[in-house]
mmCIF file of C-alpha atoms (C1' of nucleotides) in Angstrom:
data_model
loop_
_atom_site.group_PDB
_atom_site.id
_atom_site.type_symbol
_atom_site.label_atom_id
_atom_site.label_comp_id
_atom_site.label_asym_id
_atom_site.label_seq_id
_atom_site.Cartn_x
_atom_site.Cartn_y
_atom_site.Cartn_z
ATOM 1 C CA UNK A 1 104.953 155.703 94.503
ATOM 2 C CA UNK A 2 105.423 153.784 97.664
ATOM 3 C CA UNK A 3 108.455 155.128 100.181
ATOM 4 C CA UNK A 4 110.374 152.642 101.918
ATOM 5 C CA UNK A 5 109.578 153.985 105.823
ATOM 6 C CA UNK A 6 109.702 151.940 108.709
ATOM 7 C CA UNK A 7 108.474 153.617 112.052
ATOM 8 C CA UNK A 8 108.462 152.093 115.571
ATOM 9 C CA UNK A 9 105.528 152.816 117.383
ATOM 10 C CA UNK A 10 107.195 151.911 120.600
ATOM 11 C CA UNK A 11 110.070 153.645 120.128
ATOM 12 C CA UNK A 12 111.119 156.847 122.112
ATOM 13 C CA UNK A 13 111.839 158.858 118.681
ATOM 14 C CA UNK A 14 108.775 161.079 117.810
ATOM 15 C CA UNK A 15 106.731 159.788 115.224
ATOM 16 C CA UNK A 16 107.708 162.866 112.881
ATOM 17 C CA UNK A 17 111.332 162.478 114.016
ATOM 18 C CA UNK A 18 111.531 159.068 112.461
ATOM 19 C CA UNK A 19 109.971 159.642 109.294
ATOM 20 C CA UNK A 20 112.052 162.787 108.946
ATOM 21 C CA UNK A 21 115.712 161.286 109.237
ATOM 22 C CA UNK A 22 114.676 158.291 106.944
ATOM 23 C CA UNK A 23 113.032 160.660 103.933
ATOM 24 C CA UNK A 24 115.883 163.113 104.352
ATOM 25 C CA UNK A 25 118.644 160.063 103.837
ATOM 26 C CA UNK A 26 116.848 158.901 101.075
ATOM 27 C CA UNK A 27 116.604 162.202 99.505
ATOM 28 C CA UNK A 28 120.222 163.430 100.430
ATOM 29 C CA UNK A 29 121.551 159.551 99.180
ATOM 30 C CA UNK A 30 120.000 160.354 95.778
ATOM 31 C CA UNK A 31 117.709 157.125 96.276
ATOM 32 C CA UNK A 32 114.645 159.972 95.539
ATOM 33 C CA UNK A 33 116.091 161.858 92.350
ATOM 34 C CA UNK A 34 115.232 165.178 92.570
ATOM 35 C CA UNK A 35 111.662 166.284 90.955
ATOM 36 C CA UNK A 36 110.245 162.991 92.191
ATOM 37 C CA UNK A 37 106.823 163.345 93.186
ATOM 38 C CA UNK A 38 106.284 162.265 96.669
ATOM 39 C CA UNK A 39 102.850 160.350 97.954
ATOM 40 C CA UNK A 40 100.223 162.640 98.844
ATOM 41 C CA UNK A 41 100.026 163.703 102.584
ATOM 42 C CA UNK A 42 96.870 161.357 102.898
ATOM 43 C CA UNK A 43 98.383 158.388 101.236
ATOM 44 C CA UNK A 44 101.583 158.919 103.318
ATOM 45 C CA UNK A 45 99.559 158.903 106.608
ATOM 46 C CA UNK A 46 97.451 155.769 105.390
ATOM 47 C CA UNK A 47 101.090 154.062 104.946
ATOM 48 C CA UNK A 48 102.430 155.059 108.359
ATOM 49 C CA UNK A 49 99.191 154.759 110.202
ATOM 50 C CA UNK A 50 98.974 158.387 111.713
ATOM 51 C CA UNK A 51 97.550 161.309 110.972
ATOM 52 C CA UNK A 52 97.804 163.510 107.997
ATOM 53 C CA UNK A 53 99.063 166.323 109.789
ATOM 54 C CA UNK A 54 102.082 164.547 111.177
ATOM 55 C CA UNK A 55 103.298 163.867 107.589
ATOM 56 C CA UNK A 56 102.349 167.438 106.651
ATOM 57 C CA UNK A 57 104.828 168.663 109.493
ATOM 58 C CA UNK A 58 107.334 166.171 108.001
ATOM 59 C CA UNK A 59 106.939 167.750 104.449
ATOM 60 C CA UNK A 60 107.110 171.196 105.993
ATOM 61 C CA UNK A 61 110.256 170.764 107.837
ATOM 62 C CA UNK A 62 112.328 169.389 105.004
ATOM 63 C CA UNK A 63 110.816 172.318 102.871
ATOM 64 C CA UNK A 64 112.212 174.605 105.427
ATOM 65 C CA UNK A 65 115.599 173.046 105.074
ATOM 66 C CA UNK A 66 115.272 173.218 101.260
ATOM 67 C CA UNK A 67 115.222 169.616 100.233
ATOM 68 C CA UNK A 68 111.232 169.605 99.161
ATOM 69 C CA UNK A 69 109.424 171.729 97.258
ATOM 70 C CA UNK A 70 105.579 171.699 97.830
ATOM 71 C CA UNK A 71 102.736 173.070 95.774
ATOM 72 C CA UNK A 72 99.276 173.626 97.106
ATOM 73 C CA UNK A 73 96.460 171.426 94.893
ATOM 74 C CA UNK A 74 99.745 170.053 93.274
ATOM 75 C CA UNK A 75 102.144 167.838 95.645
ATOM 76 C CA UNK A 76 104.991 167.707 97.044
ATOM 77 C CA UNK A 77 108.290 166.960 95.182
ATOM 78 C CA UNK A 78 112.057 166.726 95.808
ATOM 79 C CA UNK A 79 113.510 169.985 95.404
ATOM 80 C CA UNK A 80 116.118 170.802 92.786
ATOM 81 C CA UNK A 81 119.282 171.676 94.668
ATOM 82 C CA UNK A 82 122.953 172.063 93.157
ATOM 83 C CA UNK A 83 125.248 169.461 93.432
ATOM 84 C CA UNK A 84 127.525 171.294 95.877
ATOM 85 C CA UNK A 85 124.679 172.364 97.778
ATOM 86 C CA UNK A 86 123.288 168.757 98.188
ATOM 87 C CA UNK A 87 126.800 167.144 98.843
ATOM 88 C CA UNK A 88 126.941 169.893 101.945
ATOM 89 C CA UNK A 89 123.751 168.773 102.823
ATOM 90 C CA UNK A 90 124.554 165.252 103.108
ATOM 91 C CA UNK A 91 127.601 165.551 105.208
ATOM 92 C CA UNK A 92 126.726 168.395 107.557
ATOM 93 C CA UNK A 93 124.994 166.557 109.407
ATOM 94 C CA UNK A 94 127.325 163.836 109.688
ATOM 95 C CA UNK A 95 130.217 166.342 110.479
ATOM 96 C CA UNK A 96 127.696 167.782 113.493
ATOM 97 C CA UNK A 97 127.531 164.515 114.900
ATOM 98 C CA UNK A 98 131.217 163.689 114.524
ATOM 99 C CA UNK A 99 132.102 167.149 116.418
ATOM 100 C CA UNK A 100 129.782 166.360 118.703
ATOM 101 C CA UNK A 101 131.488 162.900 119.545
ATOM 102 C CA UNK A 102 135.013 164.388 119.524
ATOM 103 C CA UNK A 103 133.797 167.271 121.981
ATOM 104 C CA UNK A 104 132.523 164.594 124.284
ATOM 105 C CA UNK A 105 136.193 162.584 124.280
ATOM 106 C CA UNK A 106 137.751 166.331 124.848
ATOM 107 C CA UNK A 107 135.888 166.491 127.791
ATOM 108 C CA UNK A 108 136.957 163.095 129.447
ATOM 109 C CA UNK A 109 140.690 164.021 128.447
ATOM 110 C CA UNK A 110 140.657 161.327 125.398
ATOM 111 C CA UNK A 111 143.809 161.886 123.306
ATOM 112 C CA UNK A 112 143.517 162.377 119.613
ATOM 113 C CA UNK A 113 145.161 158.594 119.033
ATOM 114 C CA UNK A 114 142.682 157.626 121.581
ATOM 115 C CA UNK A 115 139.677 159.252 119.582
ATOM 116 C CA UNK A 116 140.884 157.603 116.373
ATOM 117 C CA UNK A 117 140.927 154.289 117.654
ATOM 118 C CA UNK A 118 137.334 154.631 119.386
ATOM 119 C CA UNK A 119 136.275 156.118 116.149
ATOM 120 C CA UNK A 120 137.453 152.663 114.395
ATOM 121 C CA UNK A 121 135.702 150.874 116.984
ATOM 122 C CA UNK A 122 132.607 152.761 116.058
ATOM 123 C CA UNK A 123 132.784 152.147 112.357
ATOM 124 C CA UNK A 124 133.675 148.330 112.734
ATOM 125 C CA UNK A 125 130.600 147.476 115.109
ATOM 126 C CA UNK A 126 128.060 149.752 113.179
ATOM 127 C CA UNK A 127 129.335 148.584 109.971
ATOM 128 C CA UNK A 128 128.879 144.985 111.615
ATOM 129 C CA UNK A 129 125.388 145.698 112.191
ATOM 130 C CA UNK A 130 124.218 145.904 109.071
ATOM 131 C CA UNK B 1 135.134 172.807 147.535
ATOM 132 C CA UNK B 2 133.983 175.243 144.314
ATOM 133 C CA UNK B 3 133.322 173.441 141.235
ATOM 134 C CA UNK B 4 134.487 174.932 137.929
ATOM 135 C CA UNK B 5 131.052 174.983 136.263
ATOM 136 C CA UNK B 6 129.306 177.416 133.575
ATOM 137 C CA UNK B 7 125.965 177.300 132.465
ATOM 138 C CA UNK B 8 124.247 179.264 130.127
ATOM 139 C CA UNK B 9 120.761 180.298 130.867
ATOM 140 C CA UNK B 10 119.755 181.409 127.321
ATOM 141 C CA UNK B 11 121.094 177.774 125.945
ATOM 142 C CA UNK B 12 118.379 175.495 124.485
ATOM 143 C CA UNK B 13 119.992 172.494 126.792
ATOM 144 C CA UNK B 14 118.408 172.472 130.198
ATOM 145 C CA UNK B 15 119.962 173.687 133.005
ATOM 146 C CA UNK B 16 120.400 170.182 134.987
ATOM 147 C CA UNK B 17 121.574 168.594 132.142
ATOM 148 C CA UNK B 18 124.596 171.395 131.668
ATOM 149 C CA UNK B 19 125.419 170.400 135.049
ATOM 150 C CA UNK B 20 125.643 166.983 134.765
ATOM 151 C CA UNK B 21 127.744 166.746 131.746
ATOM 152 C CA UNK B 22 130.105 168.998 133.066
ATOM 153 C CA UNK B 23 130.253 167.212 136.574
ATOM 154 C CA UNK B 24 130.421 164.153 135.008
ATOM 155 C CA UNK B 25 133.267 165.135 132.643
ATOM 156 C CA UNK B 26 135.251 166.223 136.459
ATOM 157 C CA UNK B 27 134.672 163.169 137.896
ATOM 158 C CA UNK B 28 135.418 160.602 134.811
ATOM 159 C CA UNK B 29 138.576 162.586 134.005
ATOM 160 C CA UNK B 30 139.983 162.289 137.356
ATOM 161 C CA UNK B 31 139.708 166.055 137.797
ATOM 162 C CA UNK B 32 137.566 165.370 141.241
ATOM 163 C CA UNK B 33 139.187 162.327 142.783
ATOM 164 C CA UNK B 34 137.294 159.460 144.005
ATOM 165 C CA UNK B 35 136.036 160.400 147.801
ATOM 166 C CA UNK B 36 135.953 164.255 147.123
ATOM 167 C CA UNK B 37 133.213 165.618 149.160
ATOM 168 C CA UNK B 38 131.149 167.700 147.041
ATOM 169 C CA UNK B 39 129.345 171.423 147.629
ATOM 170 C CA UNK B 40 125.875 170.479 149.505
ATOM 171 C CA UNK B 41 122.874 171.089 147.118
ATOM 172 C CA UNK B 42 122.242 174.715 148.575
ATOM 173 C CA UNK B 43 126.030 175.818 148.143
ATOM 174 C CA UNK B 44 125.669 174.514 144.763
ATOM 175 C CA UNK B 45 122.838 175.922 143.961
ATOM 176 C CA UNK B 46 123.707 179.458 145.297
ATOM 177 C CA UNK B 47 126.839 179.028 142.745
ATOM 178 C CA UNK B 48 124.583 178.030 139.817
ATOM 179 C CA UNK B 49 121.790 180.346 140.875
ATOM 180 C CA UNK B 50 119.182 177.915 140.707
ATOM 181 C CA UNK B 51 117.134 175.666 143.084
ATOM 182 C CA UNK B 52 117.987 173.240 145.584
ATOM 183 C CA UNK B 53 115.804 170.744 143.301
ATOM 184 C CA UNK B 54 117.791 171.001 140.354
ATOM 185 C CA UNK B 55 121.120 170.351 141.989
ATOM 186 C CA UNK B 56 119.507 167.366 143.970
ATOM 187 C CA UNK B 57 118.402 166.042 140.411
ATOM 188 C CA UNK B 58 122.029 166.155 139.172
ATOM 189 C CA UNK B 59 123.037 164.192 142.185
ATOM 190 C CA UNK B 60 120.471 161.754 141.716
ATOM 191 C CA UNK B 61 121.139 160.851 138.485
ATOM 192 C CA UNK B 62 124.691 160.952 138.732
ATOM 193 C CA UNK B 63 124.325 158.343 141.440
ATOM 194 C CA UNK B 64 121.959 156.191 139.757
ATOM 195 C CA UNK B 65 124.962 156.131 137.007
ATOM 196 C CA UNK B 66 127.134 154.788 139.900
ATOM 197 C CA UNK B 67 129.738 157.775 140.059
ATOM 198 C CA UNK B 68 128.275 159.530 142.777
ATOM 199 C CA UNK B 69 127.778 158.195 146.536
ATOM 200 C CA UNK B 70 125.391 160.145 148.696
ATOM 201 C CA UNK B 71 124.095 159.821 152.305
ATOM 202 C CA UNK B 72 121.748 161.669 153.837
ATOM 203 C CA UNK B 73 122.694 164.339 156.569
ATOM 204 C CA UNK B 74 126.371 164.053 156.031
ATOM 205 C CA UNK B 75 127.223 164.800 151.700
ATOM 206 C CA UNK B 76 127.518 163.587 148.251
ATOM 207 C CA UNK B 77 131.092 162.434 147.216
ATOM 208 C CA UNK B 78 132.542 161.090 144.334
ATOM 209 C CA UNK B 79 132.126 156.878 144.404
ATOM 210 C CA UNK B 80 134.745 154.610 144.683
ATOM 211 C CA UNK B 81 134.623 153.022 141.519
ATOM 212 C CA UNK B 82 137.257 150.433 139.928
ATOM 213 C CA UNK B 83 139.655 151.854 137.309
ATOM 214 C CA UNK B 84 138.279 149.643 134.459
ATOM 215 C CA UNK B 85 135.140 150.489 135.475
ATOM 216 C CA UNK B 86 135.631 154.185 135.182
ATOM 217 C CA UNK B 87 137.517 153.406 132.151
ATOM 218 C CA UNK B 88 134.632 152.266 130.463
ATOM 219 C CA UNK B 89 132.433 154.892 131.842
ATOM 220 C CA UNK B 90 135.092 157.319 130.517
ATOM 221 C CA UNK B 91 134.808 156.124 126.917
ATOM 222 C CA UNK B 92 131.282 154.433 126.476
ATOM 223 C CA UNK B 93 129.780 158.096 126.212
ATOM 224 C CA UNK B 94 132.483 158.621 123.547
ATOM 225 C CA UNK B 95 131.967 155.342 121.756
ATOM 226 C CA UNK B 96 128.340 155.994 121.812
ATOM 227 C CA UNK B 97 128.406 159.410 120.216
ATOM 228 C CA UNK B 98 130.737 157.853 117.443
ATOM 229 C CA UNK B 99 128.253 155.006 116.674
ATOM 230 C CA UNK B 100 125.646 157.755 115.995
ATOM 231 C CA UNK B 101 127.665 159.620 113.945
ATOM 232 C CA UNK B 102 128.857 156.765 111.781
ATOM 233 C CA UNK B 103 125.238 155.504 111.550
ATOM 234 C CA UNK B 104 124.067 159.165 110.252
ATOM 235 C CA UNK B 105 127.176 158.734 107.832
ATOM 236 C CA UNK B 106 125.978 155.254 106.638
ATOM 237 C CA UNK B 107 122.147 156.566 106.200
ATOM 238 C CA UNK B 108 123.789 158.845 103.452
ATOM 239 C CA UNK B 109 125.662 156.378 101.688
ATOM 240 C CA UNK B 110 129.434 157.507 103.393
ATOM 241 C CA UNK B 111 131.862 155.278 102.345
ATOM 242 C CA UNK B 112 134.681 154.191 105.305
ATOM 243 C CA UNK B 113 136.821 156.514 104.036
ATOM 244 C CA UNK B 114 134.580 159.499 103.669
ATOM 245 C CA UNK B 115 133.864 158.910 107.310
ATOM 246 C CA UNK B 116 137.411 159.000 107.954
ATOM 247 C CA UNK B 117 137.945 161.900 106.412
ATOM 248 C CA UNK B 118 135.026 163.704 108.505
ATOM 249 C CA UNK B 119 136.154 162.310 111.474
ATOM 250 C CA UNK B 120 139.635 163.957 111.009
ATOM 251 C CA UNK B 121 137.707 167.255 110.034
ATOM 252 C CA UNK B 122 135.828 167.439 113.347
ATOM 253 C CA UNK B 123 138.816 166.438 115.244
ATOM 254 C CA UNK B 124 140.757 169.284 113.544
ATOM 255 C CA UNK B 125 138.028 171.959 113.933
ATOM 256 C CA UNK B 126 136.585 170.902 117.452
ATOM 257 C CA UNK B 127 140.439 171.224 118.538
ATOM 258 C CA UNK B 128 140.997 174.229 117.306
ATOM 259 C CA UNK B 129 138.333 175.987 119.004
ATOM 260 C CA UNK B 130 139.868 175.561 122.351
ATOM 261 C "C1'" DC C 1 82.468 173.702 85.700
ATOM 262 C "C1'" DC C 2 82.549 170.254 88.881
ATOM 263 C "C1'" DT C 3 84.684 166.901 90.798
ATOM 264 C "C1'" DA C 4 88.255 164.635 92.795
ATOM 265 C "C1'" DC C 5 92.188 165.064 94.021
ATOM 266 C "C1'" DT C 6 96.363 168.324 95.975
ATOM 267 C "C1'" DG C 7 98.097 170.817 100.439
ATOM 268 C "C1'" DT C 8 96.817 174.584 104.269
ATOM 269 C "C1'" DG C 9 95.007 177.277 108.870
ATOM 270 C "C1'" DT C 10 92.802 177.044 113.124
ATOM 271 C "C1'" DA C 11 92.012 175.271 117.412
ATOM 272 C "C1'" DT C 12 93.048 172.030 120.664
ATOM 273 C "C1'" DA C 13 93.882 167.886 123.565
ATOM 274 C "C1'" DT C 14 97.679 165.368 125.775
ATOM 275 C "C1'" DC C 15 101.693 164.475 127.628
ATOM 276 C "C1'" DT C 16 106.420 164.654 129.324
ATOM 277 C "C1'" DA C 17 110.521 167.654 130.513
ATOM 278 C "C1'" DT C 18 112.054 171.391 133.372
ATOM 279 C "C1'" DA C 19 112.060 173.671 137.322
ATOM 280 C "C1'" DT C 20 110.433 175.204 141.844
ATOM 281 C "C1'" DG C 21 108.979 175.590 147.212
ATOM 282 C "C1'" DT C 22 108.052 173.772 151.543
ATOM 283 C "C1'" DA C 23 107.852 171.138 155.146
ATOM 284 C "C1'" DC C 24 110.241 166.628 156.484
ATOM 285 C "C1'" DA C 25 114.318 163.944 158.132
ATOM 286 C "C1'" DG C 26 119.093 161.642 158.933
ATOM 287 C "C1'" DT C 27 123.774 163.474 160.876
ATOM 288 C "C1'" DA C 28 127.280 165.220 163.370
ATOM 289 C "C1'" DT C 29 129.129 167.999 166.857
ATOM 290 C "C1'" DA C 30 129.782 172.036 170.264
ATOM 291 C "C1'" DT D 1 120.617 167.182 173.497
ATOM 292 C "C1'" DA D 2 120.424 171.689 170.733
ATOM 293 C "C1'" DT D 3 121.773 173.236 166.647
ATOM 294 C "C1'" DA D 4 123.084 173.587 162.162
ATOM 295 C "C1'" DC D 5 124.166 171.547 158.549
ATOM 296 C "C1'" DT D 6 123.454 167.567 155.272
ATOM 297 C "C1'" DG D 7 119.813 164.976 151.727
ATOM 298 C "C1'" DT D 8 114.509 163.818 150.772
ATOM 299 C "C1'" DA D 9 109.647 163.654 149.510
ATOM 300 C "C1'" DC D 10 105.522 165.755 148.229
ATOM 301 C "C1'" DA D 11 103.205 168.800 145.267
ATOM 302 C "C1'" DT D 12 103.054 171.723 141.827
ATOM 303 C "C1'" DA D 13 103.618 175.601 138.025
ATOM 304 C "C1'" DT D 14 104.854 176.193 133.259
ATOM 305 C "C1'" DA D 15 106.202 175.449 128.929
ATOM 306 C "C1'" DG D 16 107.098 172.907 125.087
ATOM 307 C "C1'" DA D 17 106.787 168.948 121.876
ATOM 308 C "C1'" DT D 18 103.897 165.795 119.959
ATOM 309 C "C1'" DA D 19 99.923 164.614 117.604
ATOM 310 C "C1'" DT D 20 95.245 165.224 116.102
ATOM 311 C "C1'" DA D 21 90.234 166.763 113.962
ATOM 312 C "C1'" DC D 22 88.236 169.242 110.932
ATOM 313 C "C1'" DA D 23 87.014 173.053 107.823
ATOM 314 C "C1'" DC D 24 89.314 175.625 103.974
ATOM 315 C "C1'" DA D 25 91.577 176.606 99.352
ATOM 316 C "C1'" DG D 26 94.422 175.912 95.160
ATOM 317 C "C1'" DT D 27 94.483 172.750 91.098
ATOM 318 C "C1'" DA D 28 93.921 169.732 87.359
ATOM 319 C "C1'" DG D 29 91.343 166.849 84.213
ATOM 320 C "C1'" DG D 30 86.906 164.566 82.480
#
DNA sequence: CCTACTGTGTATATCTATATGTACAGTATA
DNA sequence: TATACTGTACATATAGATATACACAGTAGG
């Protein structure tokens, strides 16, 4: 099982964090179905060209979040979470980021309509990149 | 000149960062007009109960951003920037945060309408807090 | 039951961010 | 020009984040 992850070694973002963000997204978007056996930490570490311990940290963090399940000697799997729970996991991060953006706007006295305009602009520009 | 800043010493946010965010917002929203003389670093440090050097860092960071102007022996002032430049300063941070939120959403395969819904929810919840 | 694979725990190196004290230098004005 | 205020430079302490090696422990299958 090869996981499509891309890391930028020159990025300011820490390695473990880049991996977490991408792996989390793969799981929450359903691209890695529940029960999927992930690569062993050693195999994954080979792929990313990093230490085993960095991968271990990723797996452990995501397990603490409840989206992975790990068993010593056997491997690490995508956890089974109810559809409702998964859906809220999926949107929680997005909603939090939205709130942050809105709060930033309110601090500099943006009106609601102004915020809507900025949101639409962001939507257009980010979609365009893809 | 007393600056209305509130810091949470127990917050995970670094002290200098809390001060920067609030001071920047006060300037960009026009609550501190161009030319305003800010408190001396020692006076301000007294207020916040922190080191002079922490305030110095804040002033220096905001000077590098171009919204403060500082002169040794005299003091630190709100810089004069053109209205257009100020307006973009004002919305740049908000737009960047919006893009971040949208990108987070796209990673977990949110549709555009779903993102709009989350934005409106964020707007409602954050406005409600105030 | 042994071998070859899983994950785990401990100890540690390294670097960066945060925050500070103190002595120095420029400026204004009484 | 002396004094009392501005900001500045330098050296440094501390804590936390990031990443690592290596020896240990559980599991499954030939």
